[in-house]
mmCIF file of C-alpha atoms in Angstrom:
data_model
loop_
_atom_site.group_PDB
_atom_site.id
_atom_site.type_symbol
_atom_site.label_atom_id
_atom_site.label_comp_id
_atom_site.label_asym_id
_atom_site.label_seq_id
_atom_site.Cartn_x
_atom_site.Cartn_y
_atom_site.Cartn_z
ATOM 1 C CA MET A 1 2.323 16.160 -32.271
ATOM 2 C CA THR A 2 2.396 12.623 -33.658
ATOM 3 C CA GLY A 3 5.412 10.627 -32.485
ATOM 4 C CA GLN A 4 6.065 12.857 -29.465
ATOM 5 C CA ASN A 5 5.144 12.377 -25.835
ATOM 6 C CA GLN A 6 2.353 14.578 -24.507
ATOM 7 C CA SER A 7 0.457 14.838 -21.254
ATOM 8 C CA ILE A 8 -3.175 15.205 -20.292
ATOM 9 C CA GLU A 9 -4.233 16.961 -17.107
ATOM 10 C CA ILE A 10 -7.118 15.459 -15.150
ATOM 11 C CA ASN A 11 -8.859 16.808 -12.075
ATOM 12 C CA LEU A 12 -8.835 14.445 -9.077
ATOM 13 C CA GLY A 13 -10.981 16.749 -6.932
ATOM 14 C CA GLN A 14 -10.074 18.684 -3.775
ATOM 15 C CA ASP A 15 -7.756 20.921 -5.838
ATOM 16 C CA ARG A 16 -5.675 17.905 -6.886
ATOM 17 C CA ARG A 17 -4.587 17.498 -10.469
ATOM 18 C CA LEU A 18 -2.742 14.676 -12.190
ATOM 19 C CA PHE A 19 -0.780 14.716 -15.411
ATOM 20 C CA VAL A 20 -1.115 11.541 -17.458
ATOM 21 C CA LEU A 21 1.818 10.940 -19.780
ATOM 22 C CA VAL A 22 0.801 10.016 -23.328
ATOM 23 C CA GLU A 23 3.266 7.708 -25.057
ATOM 24 C CA ARG A 24 2.854 7.250 -28.787
ATOM 25 C CA LYS A 25 3.604 3.639 -29.715
ATOM 26 C CA ARG A 26 2.922 1.100 -32.392
ATOM 27 C CA VAL A 27 -0.184 -0.237 -30.669
ATOM 28 C CA LYS A 28 -3.698 -0.739 -31.992
ATOM 29 C CA ASN A 29 -5.633 0.235 -28.872
ATOM 30 C CA LEU A 30 -5.334 2.725 -26.049
ATOM 31 C CA ARG A 31 -3.812 1.262 -22.865
ATOM 32 C CA LEU A 32 -3.835 2.950 -19.484
ATOM 33 C CA LYS A 33 -1.390 1.956 -16.733
ATOM 34 C CA VAL A 34 -1.135 3.168 -13.138
ATOM 35 C CA TYR A 35 2.269 2.512 -11.569
ATOM 36 C CA PRO A 36 2.925 1.921 -7.840
ATOM 37 C CA SER A 37 4.769 5.242 -7.752
ATOM 38 C CA GLY A 38 1.503 6.987 -8.655
ATOM 39 C CA GLU A 39 2.624 7.751 -12.198
ATOM 40 C CA VAL A 40 -0.062 7.234 -14.852
ATOM 41 C CA LYS A 41 0.692 6.594 -18.520
ATOM 42 C CA VAL A 42 -1.448 5.943 -21.558
ATOM 43 C CA SER A 43 -0.061 4.170 -24.618
ATOM 44 C CA ALA A 44 -1.740 5.491 -27.757
ATOM 45 C CA PRO A 45 -1.496 4.571 -31.441
ATOM 46 C CA VAL A 46 0.853 6.899 -33.303
ATOM 47 C CA GLY A 47 -1.826 8.284 -35.625
ATOM 48 C CA LEU A 48 -4.685 8.686 -33.150
ATOM 49 C CA ASP A 49 -5.907 12.254 -32.681
ATOM 50 C CA TYR A 50 -4.927 13.862 -29.357
ATOM 51 C CA SER A 51 -8.551 14.770 -28.585
ATOM 52 C CA LYS A 52 -9.549 11.079 -28.739
ATOM 53 C CA VAL A 53 -6.754 10.198 -26.305
ATOM 54 C CA ALA A 54 -7.802 13.011 -23.962
ATOM 55 C CA GLU A 55 -11.436 11.873 -24.132
ATOM 56 C CA PHE A 56 -10.382 8.297 -23.264
ATOM 57 C CA VAL A 57 -8.254 9.411 -20.295
ATOM 58 C CA THR A 58 -10.989 11.721 -18.998
ATOM 59 C CA SER A 59 -13.537 8.897 -19.226
ATOM 60 C CA LYS A 60 -11.264 6.786 -17.013
ATOM 61 C CA SER A 61 -10.651 9.449 -14.339
ATOM 62 C CA GLU A 62 -12.835 7.739 -11.681
ATOM 63 C CA TRP A 63 -11.046 4.437 -12.312
ATOM 64 C CA ILE A 64 -7.664 6.195 -12.063
ATOM 65 C CA LYS A 65 -8.675 7.758 -8.720
ATOM 66 C CA LYS A 66 -9.766 4.371 -7.385
ATOM 67 C CA ILE A 67 -6.518 2.664 -8.429
ATOM 68 C CA LEU A 68 -4.346 5.496 -7.102
ATOM 69 C CA LYS A 69 -6.090 5.250 -3.751
ATOM 70 C CA LYS A 70 -5.317 1.514 -3.598
ATOM 71 C CA LYS A 71 -1.727 1.896 -4.755
ATOM 72 C CA GLN A 72 -0.771 4.785 -2.539
ATOM 73 C CA PRO A 73 2.342 3.272 -0.960
ATOM 74 C CA VAL A 74 2.895 5.503 2.054
ATOM 75 C CA ILE A 75 0.871 8.207 3.749
ATOM 76 C CA PRO A 76 3.317 10.797 5.039
ATOM 77 C CA VAL A 77 4.243 11.275 8.660
ATOM 78 C CA PRO A 78 5.049 14.999 8.966
ATOM 79 C CA GLY A 79 8.774 15.623 8.660
ATOM 80 C CA VAL A 80 9.685 12.009 7.838
ATOM 81 C CA PRO A 81 10.540 10.907 4.290
ATOM 82 C CA ASP A 82 8.308 8.129 2.894
ATOM 83 C CA PHE A 83 11.304 5.892 2.220
ATOM 84 C CA GLU A 84 12.287 6.029 5.895
ATOM 85 C CA ILE A 85 8.810 4.998 7.080
ATOM 86 C CA ALA A 86 8.721 2.189 4.524
ATOM 87 C CA ALA A 87 12.238 1.013 5.443
ATOM 88 C CA VAL A 88 11.380 0.702 9.148
ATOM 89 C CA LEU A 89 8.084 -1.125 8.599
ATOM 90 C CA PHE A 90 9.317 -3.387 5.785
ATOM 91 C CA ASP A 91 12.373 -4.288 7.887
ATOM 92 C CA SER A 92 10.062 -5.651 10.579
ATOM 93 C CA VAL A 93 8.115 -7.696 8.017
ATOM 94 C CA ASP A 94 11.348 -9.072 6.522
ATOM 95 C CA ARG A 95 12.660 -10.095 9.960
ATOM 96 C CA LEU A 96 9.435 -11.758 11.135
ATOM 97 C CA TYR A 97 8.167 -13.336 7.907
ATOM 98 C CA PRO A 98 10.481 -16.401 8.177
ATOM 99 C CA ILE A 99 8.462 -17.504 11.247
ATOM 100 C CA VAL A 100 5.332 -18.075 9.139
ATOM 101 C CA GLU A 101 7.236 -18.943 5.954
ATOM 102 C CA ALA A 102 8.468 -22.089 7.729
ATOM 103 C CA MET A 103 4.790 -23.075 8.035
ATOM 104 C CA GLY A 104 4.066 -22.666 4.332
ATOM 105 C CA VAL A 105 2.785 -19.077 4.258
ATOM 106 C CA LYS A 106 3.485 -17.233 1.010
ATOM 107 C CA LYS A 107 5.016 -13.782 1.564
ATOM 108 C CA PRO A 108 2.187 -11.228 1.591
ATOM 109 C CA SER A 109 2.181 -7.881 -0.129
ATOM 110 C CA VAL A 110 2.499 -5.001 2.315
ATOM 111 C CA THR A 111 0.781 -1.629 2.040
ATOM 112 C CA ILE A 112 1.485 1.305 4.330
ATOM 113 C CA ARG A 113 -1.380 3.735 4.878
ATOM 114 C CA ARG A 114 -2.758 6.092 7.453
ATOM 115 C CA MET A 115 -5.489 4.369 9.428
ATOM 116 C CA LYS A 116 -7.621 5.985 12.105
ATOM 117 C CA THR A 117 -8.644 2.962 14.173
ATOM 118 C CA ARG A 118 -6.097 0.168 13.619
ATOM 119 C CA TRP A 119 -2.371 -0.390 13.666
ATOM 120 C CA GLY A 120 -2.633 -3.089 11.031
ATOM 121 C CA SER A 121 -4.996 -5.334 9.127
ATOM 122 C CA CYS A 122 -4.752 -8.559 7.190
ATOM 123 C CA SER A 123 -6.553 -9.904 4.144
ATOM 124 C CA VAL A 124 -5.856 -13.627 3.932
ATOM 125 C CA ASN A 125 -7.778 -13.953 0.636
ATOM 126 C CA LYS A 126 -5.735 -11.182 -1.007
ATOM 127 C CA ASN A 127 -2.486 -12.327 0.655
ATOM 128 C CA SER A 128 -1.834 -8.825 1.919
ATOM 129 C CA ILE A 129 -1.333 -6.857 5.087
ATOM 130 C CA ARG A 130 -1.743 -3.147 5.714
ATOM 131 C CA LEU A 131 0.278 -1.287 8.287
ATOM 132 C CA ASN A 132 -0.563 2.108 9.730
ATOM 133 C CA SER A 133 2.097 4.660 8.717
ATOM 134 C CA SER A 134 1.922 6.064 12.255
ATOM 135 C CA LEU A 135 3.475 2.832 13.545
ATOM 136 C CA TYR A 136 6.746 4.457 12.509
ATOM 137 C CA SER A 137 6.518 6.517 15.707
ATOM 138 C CA ALA A 138 6.055 3.441 17.922
ATOM 139 C CA PRO A 139 8.872 1.572 19.662
ATOM 140 C CA LYS A 140 10.412 -1.182 17.511
ATOM 141 C CA GLU A 141 9.029 -3.881 19.808
ATOM 142 C CA CYS A 142 5.485 -2.568 19.237
ATOM 143 C CA ILE A 143 5.984 -2.505 15.474
ATOM 144 C CA ASP A 144 7.167 -6.114 15.652
ATOM 145 C CA TYR A 145 4.096 -7.092 17.681
ATOM 146 C CA VAL A 146 1.714 -5.623 15.074
ATOM 147 C CA VAL A 147 3.597 -7.286 12.217
ATOM 148 C CA LEU A 148 3.661 -10.704 13.915
ATOM 149 C CA HIS A 149 -0.034 -10.308 14.827
ATOM 150 C CA GLU A 150 -0.950 -9.690 11.172
ATOM 151 C CA LEU A 151 1.313 -12.469 9.865
ATOM 152 C CA ALA A 152 -0.217 -14.911 12.377
ATOM 153 C CA HIS A 153 -3.617 -14.388 10.746
ATOM 154 C CA PHE A 154 -2.382 -16.332 7.709
ATOM 155 C CA LEU A 155 -2.258 -19.379 9.995
ATOM 156 C CA TYR A 156 -5.133 -18.508 12.339
ATOM 157 C CA PRO A 157 -7.687 -16.133 10.774
ATOM 158 C CA ASP A 158 -9.412 -15.476 14.104
ATOM 159 C CA HIS A 159 -8.310 -14.348 17.563
ATOM 160 C CA SER A 160 -8.597 -17.818 19.055
ATOM 161 C CA GLU A 161 -6.553 -19.423 21.807
ATOM 162 C CA ASN A 162 -4.407 -21.026 19.080
ATOM 163 C CA PHE A 163 -3.778 -17.614 17.519
ATOM 164 C CA TYR A 164 -2.512 -16.082 20.760
ATOM 165 C CA GLY A 165 -0.659 -19.295 21.634
ATOM 166 C CA PHE A 166 1.244 -18.955 18.369
ATOM 167 C CA ILE A 167 2.137 -15.334 19.110
ATOM 168 C CA GLU A 168 3.202 -16.223 22.655
ATOM 169 C CA ARG A 169 5.502 -18.946 21.338
ATOM 170 C CA PHE A 170 7.507 -16.436 19.292
ATOM 171 C CA MET A 171 6.930 -13.303 21.378
ATOM 172 C CA PRO A 172 6.410 -14.195 25.059
ATOM 173 C CA ASP A 173 6.019 -10.529 26.081
ATOM 174 C CA TRP A 174 3.330 -9.753 23.494
ATOM 175 C CA LYS A 175 0.822 -8.565 26.130
ATOM 176 C CA ARG A 176 3.215 -5.895 27.372
ATOM 177 C CA ARG A 177 3.818 -4.746 23.791
ATOM 178 C CA ARG A 178 0.075 -4.613 23.106
ATOM 179 C CA GLU A 179 -0.480 -2.539 26.257
ATOM 180 C CA ALA A 180 2.236 -0.100 25.162
ATOM 181 C CA LEU A 181 0.417 0.328 21.842
ATOM 182 C CA LYS A 182 -2.851 1.044 23.633
ATOM 183 C CA CYS A 183 -1.170 4.075 25.222
ATOM 184 C CA MET A 184 -0.418 5.533 21.793
ATOM 185 C CA ARG A 185 -2.931 7.734 19.989
ATOM 186 C CA PHE A 186 -4.078 7.245 16.449
ATOM 187 C CA PRO A 187 -3.449 10.180 14.095
ATOM 188 C CA GLU A 188 -6.301 12.606 13.560
#
């Protein structure tokens, strides 16, 4: 099937399978790419035997699983489309980011995932924040509190007096919002 696109099926475990698209190109080496959408493609030299490509992809299955886990953009909330969850949470980030941008903070990457014990987390070193997909169900003011809390960590990496002073300056009712969040349950 030289010159045509093919696919290779790999087993991800727990009855999950993934089809990796094989694209025949004028390249010298095999190249594997995992896209944010979860799509996986391998670029393969035009003349390379299909079995060699399949062997390469299979040998990378653990790596593919690891990358897919990291790149998973949104964990579903039953009955709600992923794009709707993302739109609500990203809207909050877009509205509140200018507060820290004015203080020299580079815009972080945002990942939405299901988390069992937190509404959000921040990695200053990786310039990223993670938001719990279940925040979608919270009142807008609670979502904004979590987002501002995580953004504030780029200025104050701890939970010091300065950290909470910063939050209070831009969100005077933050304690009420935090209490409202404490009444919400994490997903099981």
